[in-house]
mmCIF file of C-alpha atoms in Angstrom:
data_model
loop_
_atom_site.group_PDB
_atom_site.id
_atom_site.type_symbol
_atom_site.label_atom_id
_atom_site.label_comp_id
_atom_site.label_asym_id
_atom_site.label_seq_id
_atom_site.Cartn_x
_atom_site.Cartn_y
_atom_site.Cartn_z
ATOM 1 C CA ASP A 1 -0.010 -0.002 0.001
ATOM 2 C CA ALA A 2 1.697 3.164 -1.247
ATOM 3 C CA GLY A 3 1.854 5.998 1.222
ATOM 4 C CA VAL A 4 1.834 9.698 0.465
ATOM 5 C CA THR A 5 4.388 10.617 -2.178
ATOM 6 C CA GLN A 6 5.795 14.018 -3.094
ATOM 7 C CA SER A 7 7.976 15.324 -5.897
ATOM 8 C CA PRO A 8 10.508 16.638 -6.328
ATOM 9 C CA THR A 9 12.601 15.871 -3.230
ATOM 10 C CA HIS A 10 14.665 19.017 -3.486
ATOM 11 C CA LEU A 11 14.313 22.193 -5.496
ATOM 12 C CA ILE A 12 16.429 25.329 -5.866
ATOM 13 C CA LYS A 13 14.913 28.504 -7.295
ATOM 14 C CA THR A 14 15.826 32.166 -7.443
ATOM 15 C CA ARG A 15 13.822 35.117 -6.188
ATOM 16 C CA GLY A 16 10.872 36.055 -8.364
ATOM 17 C CA GLN A 17 10.513 32.628 -9.934
ATOM 18 C CA GLN A 18 7.516 30.337 -9.713
ATOM 19 C CA VAL A 19 7.467 26.741 -8.436
ATOM 20 C CA THR A 20 5.080 23.781 -8.587
ATOM 21 C CA LEU A 21 5.187 20.957 -6.045
ATOM 22 C CA ARG A 22 3.282 17.712 -6.439
ATOM 23 C CA CYS A 23 1.611 15.273 -4.068
ATOM 24 C CA SER A 24 -0.085 11.904 -4.493
ATOM 25 C CA PRO A 25 -2.273 10.884 -1.540
ATOM 26 C CA LYS A 26 -2.305 7.574 0.225
ATOM 27 C CA SER A 27 -4.477 4.955 -1.445
ATOM 28 C CA GLY A 28 -8.137 5.434 -0.479
ATOM 29 C CA HIS A 29 -7.659 9.057 0.652
ATOM 30 C CA ASP A 30 -9.466 11.914 -1.050
ATOM 31 C CA THR A 31 -8.278 14.965 0.873
ATOM 32 C CA VAL A 32 -4.945 16.722 0.586
ATOM 33 C CA SER A 33 -3.522 19.335 2.949
ATOM 34 C CA TRP A 34 -0.354 21.361 2.447
ATOM 35 C CA TYR A 35 1.940 22.632 5.165
ATOM 36 C CA GLN A 36 5.036 24.822 5.232
ATOM 37 C CA GLN A 37 7.734 23.931 7.737
ATOM 38 C CA ALA A 38 10.450 26.528 8.204
ATOM 39 C CA LEU A 39 13.755 25.405 9.653
ATOM 40 C CA GLY A 40 13.477 24.671 13.374
ATOM 41 C CA GLN A 41 9.716 25.175 13.492
ATOM 42 C CA GLY A 42 6.550 23.129 13.416
ATOM 43 C CA PRO A 43 4.522 22.875 10.207
ATOM 44 C CA GLN A 44 2.056 25.648 9.369
ATOM 45 C CA PHE A 45 -1.171 24.964 7.479
ATOM 46 C CA ILE A 46 -1.367 26.456 3.990
ATOM 47 C CA PHE A 47 -4.641 25.009 2.630
ATOM 48 C CA GLN A 48 -6.679 21.867 2.122
ATOM 49 C CA TYR A 49 -8.279 20.446 -0.989
ATOM 50 C CA TYR A 50 -11.320 18.194 -1.095
ATOM 51 C CA GLU A 51 -13.416 17.275 -4.142
ATOM 52 C CA GLU A 52 -11.125 19.413 -6.293
ATOM 53 C CA GLU A 53 -11.886 22.575 -4.341
ATOM 54 C CA GLU A 54 -10.012 24.561 -1.723
ATOM 55 C CA ARG A 55 -11.936 23.789 1.449
ATOM 56 C CA GLN A 56 -9.936 25.844 3.908
ATOM 57 C CA ARG A 57 -6.996 28.206 3.817
ATOM 58 C CA GLY A 58 -4.454 29.218 6.412
ATOM 59 C CA ASN A 59 -2.777 32.584 6.784
ATOM 60 C CA PHE A 60 -0.810 32.551 3.545
ATOM 61 C CA PRO A 61 -0.847 35.135 0.732
ATOM 62 C CA ASP A 62 -2.468 34.612 -2.644
ATOM 63 C CA ARG A 63 0.950 33.826 -4.095
ATOM 64 C CA PHE A 64 0.273 30.357 -2.755
ATOM 65 C CA SER A 65 -2.298 28.501 -4.824
ATOM 66 C CA GLY A 66 -3.206 24.908 -5.408
ATOM 67 C CA HIS A 67 -5.126 22.436 -7.403
ATOM 68 C CA GLN A 68 -6.569 18.991 -6.910
ATOM 69 C CA PHE A 69 -7.100 16.583 -9.770
ATOM 70 C CA PRO A 70 -9.890 13.998 -10.257
ATOM 71 C CA ASN A 71 -7.487 11.255 -9.105
ATOM 72 C CA TYR A 72 -7.090 13.227 -5.802
ATOM 73 C CA SER A 73 -3.451 14.174 -6.454
ATOM 74 C CA SER A 74 -2.596 17.790 -5.786
ATOM 75 C CA GLU A 75 -0.234 20.583 -6.746
ATOM 76 C CA LEU A 76 1.005 23.518 -4.733
ATOM 77 C CA ASN A 77 2.081 26.584 -6.743
ATOM 78 C CA VAL A 78 4.047 29.479 -5.344
ATOM 79 C CA ASN A 79 4.550 32.632 -7.437
ATOM 80 C CA ALA A 80 7.019 35.496 -7.003
ATOM 81 C CA LEU A 81 9.277 33.479 -4.723
ATOM 82 C CA TRP A 82 11.229 35.298 -2.075
ATOM 83 C CA LEU A 83 13.873 34.164 0.385
ATOM 84 C CA GLY A 84 11.321 33.614 3.159
ATOM 85 C CA ASP A 85 9.622 30.889 1.124
ATOM 86 C CA SER A 86 12.610 28.605 1.709
ATOM 87 C CA ALA A 87 11.212 25.710 3.718
ATOM 88 C CA LEU A 88 10.152 22.087 3.748
ATOM 89 C CA TYR A 89 6.732 21.728 2.123
ATOM 90 C CA LEU A 90 4.724 18.831 3.460
ATOM 91 C CA CYS A 91 1.678 17.233 1.943
ATOM 92 C CA ALA A 92 -0.745 15.248 4.101
ATOM 93 C CA SER A 93 -3.645 13.099 2.980
ATOM 94 C CA SER A 94 -6.760 12.003 4.805
ATOM 95 C CA ILE A 95 -10.335 10.910 4.237
ATOM 96 C CA GLY A 96 -12.668 13.872 4.069
ATOM 97 C CA ARG A 97 -16.030 12.893 5.444
ATOM 98 C CA GLY A 98 -18.678 15.491 4.980
ATOM 99 C CA ALA A 99 -17.871 19.127 5.466
ATOM 100 C CA SER A 100 -14.896 18.614 7.716
ATOM 101 C CA GLY A 101 -12.587 15.674 7.548
ATOM 102 C CA THR A 102 -11.903 14.347 10.965
ATOM 103 C CA ASP A 103 -9.721 11.479 9.989
ATOM 104 C CA THR A 104 -6.029 11.376 10.785
ATOM 105 C CA GLN A 105 -3.647 13.040 8.358
ATOM 106 C CA TYR A 106 -0.744 11.036 6.965
ATOM 107 C CA PHE A 107 2.287 12.943 5.721
ATOM 108 C CA GLY A 108 4.598 12.600 2.769
ATOM 109 C CA PRO A 109 8.392 13.011 2.941
ATOM 110 C CA GLY A 110 8.229 16.635 1.872
ATOM 111 C CA THR A 111 9.900 18.817 -0.745
ATOM 112 C CA ARG A 112 12.817 20.973 0.393
ATOM 113 C CA LEU A 113 12.590 24.322 -1.421
ATOM 114 C CA THR A 114 15.568 26.660 -1.352
ATOM 115 C CA VAL A 115 15.154 30.192 -2.722
ATOM 116 C CA LEU A 116 18.395 32.036 -3.537
ATOM 117 C CA ALA B 1 -7.071 30.765 18.109
ATOM 118 C CA GLN B 2 -5.743 27.473 19.332
ATOM 119 C CA THR B 3 -2.048 27.400 20.203
ATOM 120 C CA VAL B 4 0.212 24.507 21.071
ATOM 121 C CA THR B 5 3.269 24.879 23.283
ATOM 122 C CA GLN B 6 6.146 22.457 23.685
ATOM 123 C CA SER B 7 8.367 23.872 26.399
ATOM 124 C CA GLN B 8 11.246 21.431 25.977
ATOM 125 C CA PRO B 9 13.314 22.239 22.868
ATOM 126 C CA GLU B 10 15.584 19.248 23.567
ATOM 127 C CA MET B 11 15.414 16.108 25.662
ATOM 128 C CA SER B 12 17.803 13.249 26.178
ATOM 129 C CA VAL B 13 17.231 9.697 27.392
ATOM 130 C CA GLN B 14 19.362 6.621 27.948
ATOM 131 C CA GLU B 15 18.531 3.607 25.835
ATOM 132 C CA ALA B 16 15.972 1.329 27.533
ATOM 133 C CA GLU B 17 14.841 4.060 29.922
ATOM 134 C CA THR B 18 11.638 6.135 29.971
ATOM 135 C CA VAL B 19 11.203 9.739 28.873
ATOM 136 C CA THR B 20 8.243 12.119 28.951
ATOM 137 C CA LEU B 21 7.727 14.938 26.463
ATOM 138 C CA SER B 22 5.461 17.822 27.473
ATOM 139 C CA CYS B 23 2.762 19.612 25.515
ATOM 140 C CA THR B 24 0.182 22.170 26.540
ATOM 141 C CA TYR B 25 -2.469 23.818 24.409
ATOM 142 C CA ASP B 26 -4.899 26.639 24.580
ATOM 143 C CA THR B 27 -8.496 26.236 23.385
ATOM 144 C CA SER B 28 -12.046 27.189 24.256
ATOM 145 C CA GLU B 29 -13.490 24.122 22.532
ATOM 146 C CA SER B 30 -14.721 21.072 24.413
ATOM 147 C CA ASP B 31 -14.212 18.578 21.609
ATOM 148 C CA TYR B 32 -10.979 18.229 19.653
ATOM 149 C CA TYR B 33 -8.211 15.854 18.646
ATOM 150 C CA LEU B 34 -4.603 15.731 19.811
ATOM 151 C CA PHE B 35 -1.687 14.064 18.106
ATOM 152 C CA TRP B 36 1.969 13.305 18.548
ATOM 153 C CA TYR B 37 4.005 13.071 15.372
ATOM 154 C CA LYS B 38 7.623 11.957 15.038
ATOM 155 C CA GLN B 39 9.906 13.475 12.417
ATOM 156 C CA PRO B 40 13.225 11.634 11.977
ATOM 157 C CA PRO B 41 16.077 13.062 9.889
ATOM 158 C CA SER B 42 14.402 11.542 6.834
ATOM 159 C CA ARG B 43 11.860 14.404 7.319
ATOM 160 C CA GLN B 44 8.713 12.305 6.974
ATOM 161 C CA MET B 45 6.197 13.093 9.689
ATOM 162 C CA ILE B 46 5.056 9.805 11.228
ATOM 163 C CA LEU B 47 1.941 9.530 13.416
ATOM 164 C CA VAL B 48 2.841 8.195 16.856
ATOM 165 C CA ILE B 49 -0.435 8.433 18.744
ATOM 166 C CA ARG B 50 -3.849 10.121 18.656
ATOM 167 C CA GLN B 51 -6.270 11.109 21.414
ATOM 168 C CA GLU B 52 -9.887 12.230 21.150
ATOM 169 C CA ALA B 53 -10.752 14.798 23.805
ATOM 170 C CA TYR B 54 -14.106 13.190 24.620
ATOM 171 C CA LYS B 55 -12.363 9.956 25.621
ATOM 172 C CA GLN B 56 -11.333 9.771 29.269
ATOM 173 C CA GLN B 57 -8.973 6.878 28.705
ATOM 174 C CA ASN B 58 -5.401 7.731 27.760
ATOM 175 C CA ALA B 59 -4.309 6.405 24.368
ATOM 176 C CA THR B 60 -1.576 3.765 24.185
ATOM 177 C CA GLU B 61 0.407 2.395 21.261
ATOM 178 C CA ASN B 62 2.946 -0.228 22.277
ATOM 179 C CA ARG B 63 5.794 1.644 24.027
ATOM 180 C CA PHE B 64 4.091 5.031 23.550
ATOM 181 C CA SER B 65 1.404 6.349 25.857
ATOM 182 C CA VAL B 66 -0.070 9.727 26.675
ATOM 183 C CA ASN B 67 -1.143 11.482 29.842
ATOM 184 C CA PHE B 68 -4.132 13.583 28.769
ATOM 185 C CA GLN B 69 -5.244 16.107 31.358
ATOM 186 C CA LYS B 70 -8.181 17.933 29.796
ATOM 187 C CA ALA B 71 -8.773 20.430 32.568
ATOM 188 C CA ALA B 72 -5.110 21.372 32.639
ATOM 189 C CA LYS B 73 -4.963 21.347 28.814
ATOM 190 C CA SER B 74 -1.925 19.118 28.956
ATOM 191 C CA PHE B 75 -1.016 16.233 26.645
ATOM 192 C CA SER B 76 2.323 14.605 27.434
ATOM 193 C CA LEU B 77 3.913 11.675 25.622
ATOM 194 C CA LYS B 78 5.668 8.902 27.494
ATOM 195 C CA ILE B 79 8.128 6.688 25.665
ATOM 196 C CA SER B 80 9.020 3.516 27.550
ATOM 197 C CA ASP B 81 12.032 1.274 26.901
ATOM 198 C CA SER B 82 13.567 3.937 24.620
ATOM 199 C CA GLN B 83 15.306 2.686 21.503
ATOM 200 C CA LEU B 84 17.927 4.307 19.281
ATOM 201 C CA GLY B 85 15.328 4.518 16.538
ATOM 202 C CA ASP B 86 13.190 6.790 18.707
ATOM 203 C CA ALA B 87 15.658 9.649 18.185
ATOM 204 C CA ALA B 88 13.797 12.338 16.239
ATOM 205 C CA MET B 89 11.876 15.606 16.473
ATOM 206 C CA TYR B 90 8.540 15.127 18.185
ATOM 207 C CA PHE B 91 5.640 17.432 17.423
ATOM 208 C CA CYS B 92 2.447 17.818 19.381
ATOM 209 C CA ALA B 93 -0.560 18.883 17.282
ATOM 210 C CA TYR B 94 -4.137 20.042 17.899
ATOM 211 C CA ARG B 95 -7.079 19.735 15.578
ATOM 212 C CA SER B 96 -10.610 21.041 15.962
ATOM 213 C CA PRO B 97 -13.395 18.788 14.627
ATOM 214 C CA ASN B 98 -14.860 21.781 12.794
ATOM 215 C CA ASN B 99 -11.618 22.906 11.287
ATOM 216 C CA ASN B 100 -9.351 21.314 8.748
ATOM 217 C CA ASP B 101 -5.967 22.590 9.794
ATOM 218 C CA MET B 102 -3.713 21.183 12.479
ATOM 219 C CA ARG B 103 -1.836 23.470 14.857
ATOM 220 C CA PHE B 104 1.630 22.225 15.682
ATOM 221 C CA GLY B 105 3.996 23.030 18.491
ATOM 222 C CA ALA B 106 7.601 24.005 17.839
ATOM 223 C CA GLY B 107 8.813 20.482 18.513
ATOM 224 C CA THR B 108 11.115 18.667 20.955
ATOM 225 C CA ARG B 109 14.316 17.103 19.732
ATOM 226 C CA LEU B 110 14.820 13.748 21.431
ATOM 227 C CA THR B 111 18.296 12.207 21.645
ATOM 228 C CA VAL B 112 18.700 8.563 22.680
ATOM 229 C CA LYS B 113 22.082 7.672 24.186
ATOM 230 C CA PRO B 114 23.372 4.098 23.816
#
């Protein structure tokens, strides 16, 4: 049973560029959440996708956008990158029952983004 | 807003001994979920244990158990018979049943000495 997968593993970009990160959820899961984890800190919630729509958003600017595909995989896009976007980006999948998914979230290995 | 506090940035334990990691949280809700996640150097966040606030009984998973004190808003993790593979960052997390985000603490780095 494949767990949550993310690609790429590492990424280096320069300021002002745009980046796309990808996530495939655990088999049987239909909900994807994205988190940003700065060095030495706990993860912070960016947004969650369910049924191909953004269900909830954390305190992140519009430069951060996402998408969920019919097969439940998801992308995180970040535009106009700046140094402060350097972080580990984690994807978590779960089963979204009804309006709020209460099931446990399972995490992928993350994508390390470095902005120079 | 709910906040999660882990007051121990680093902890150390001798192999085969027991260690307790602390977590406190702030909430006005009566129903919620609490989690401990482990993040080894491989970076993948691994679920260790989960507790539903409405359950009085403390959750247990093999060598891992929690001490959930709802009134005190405390949720500590006890690791018994510590193993070298337990060395990692441990994060405490809070989730509201009506909300889809999880609030994480800053983490505790656990070192296991052979």
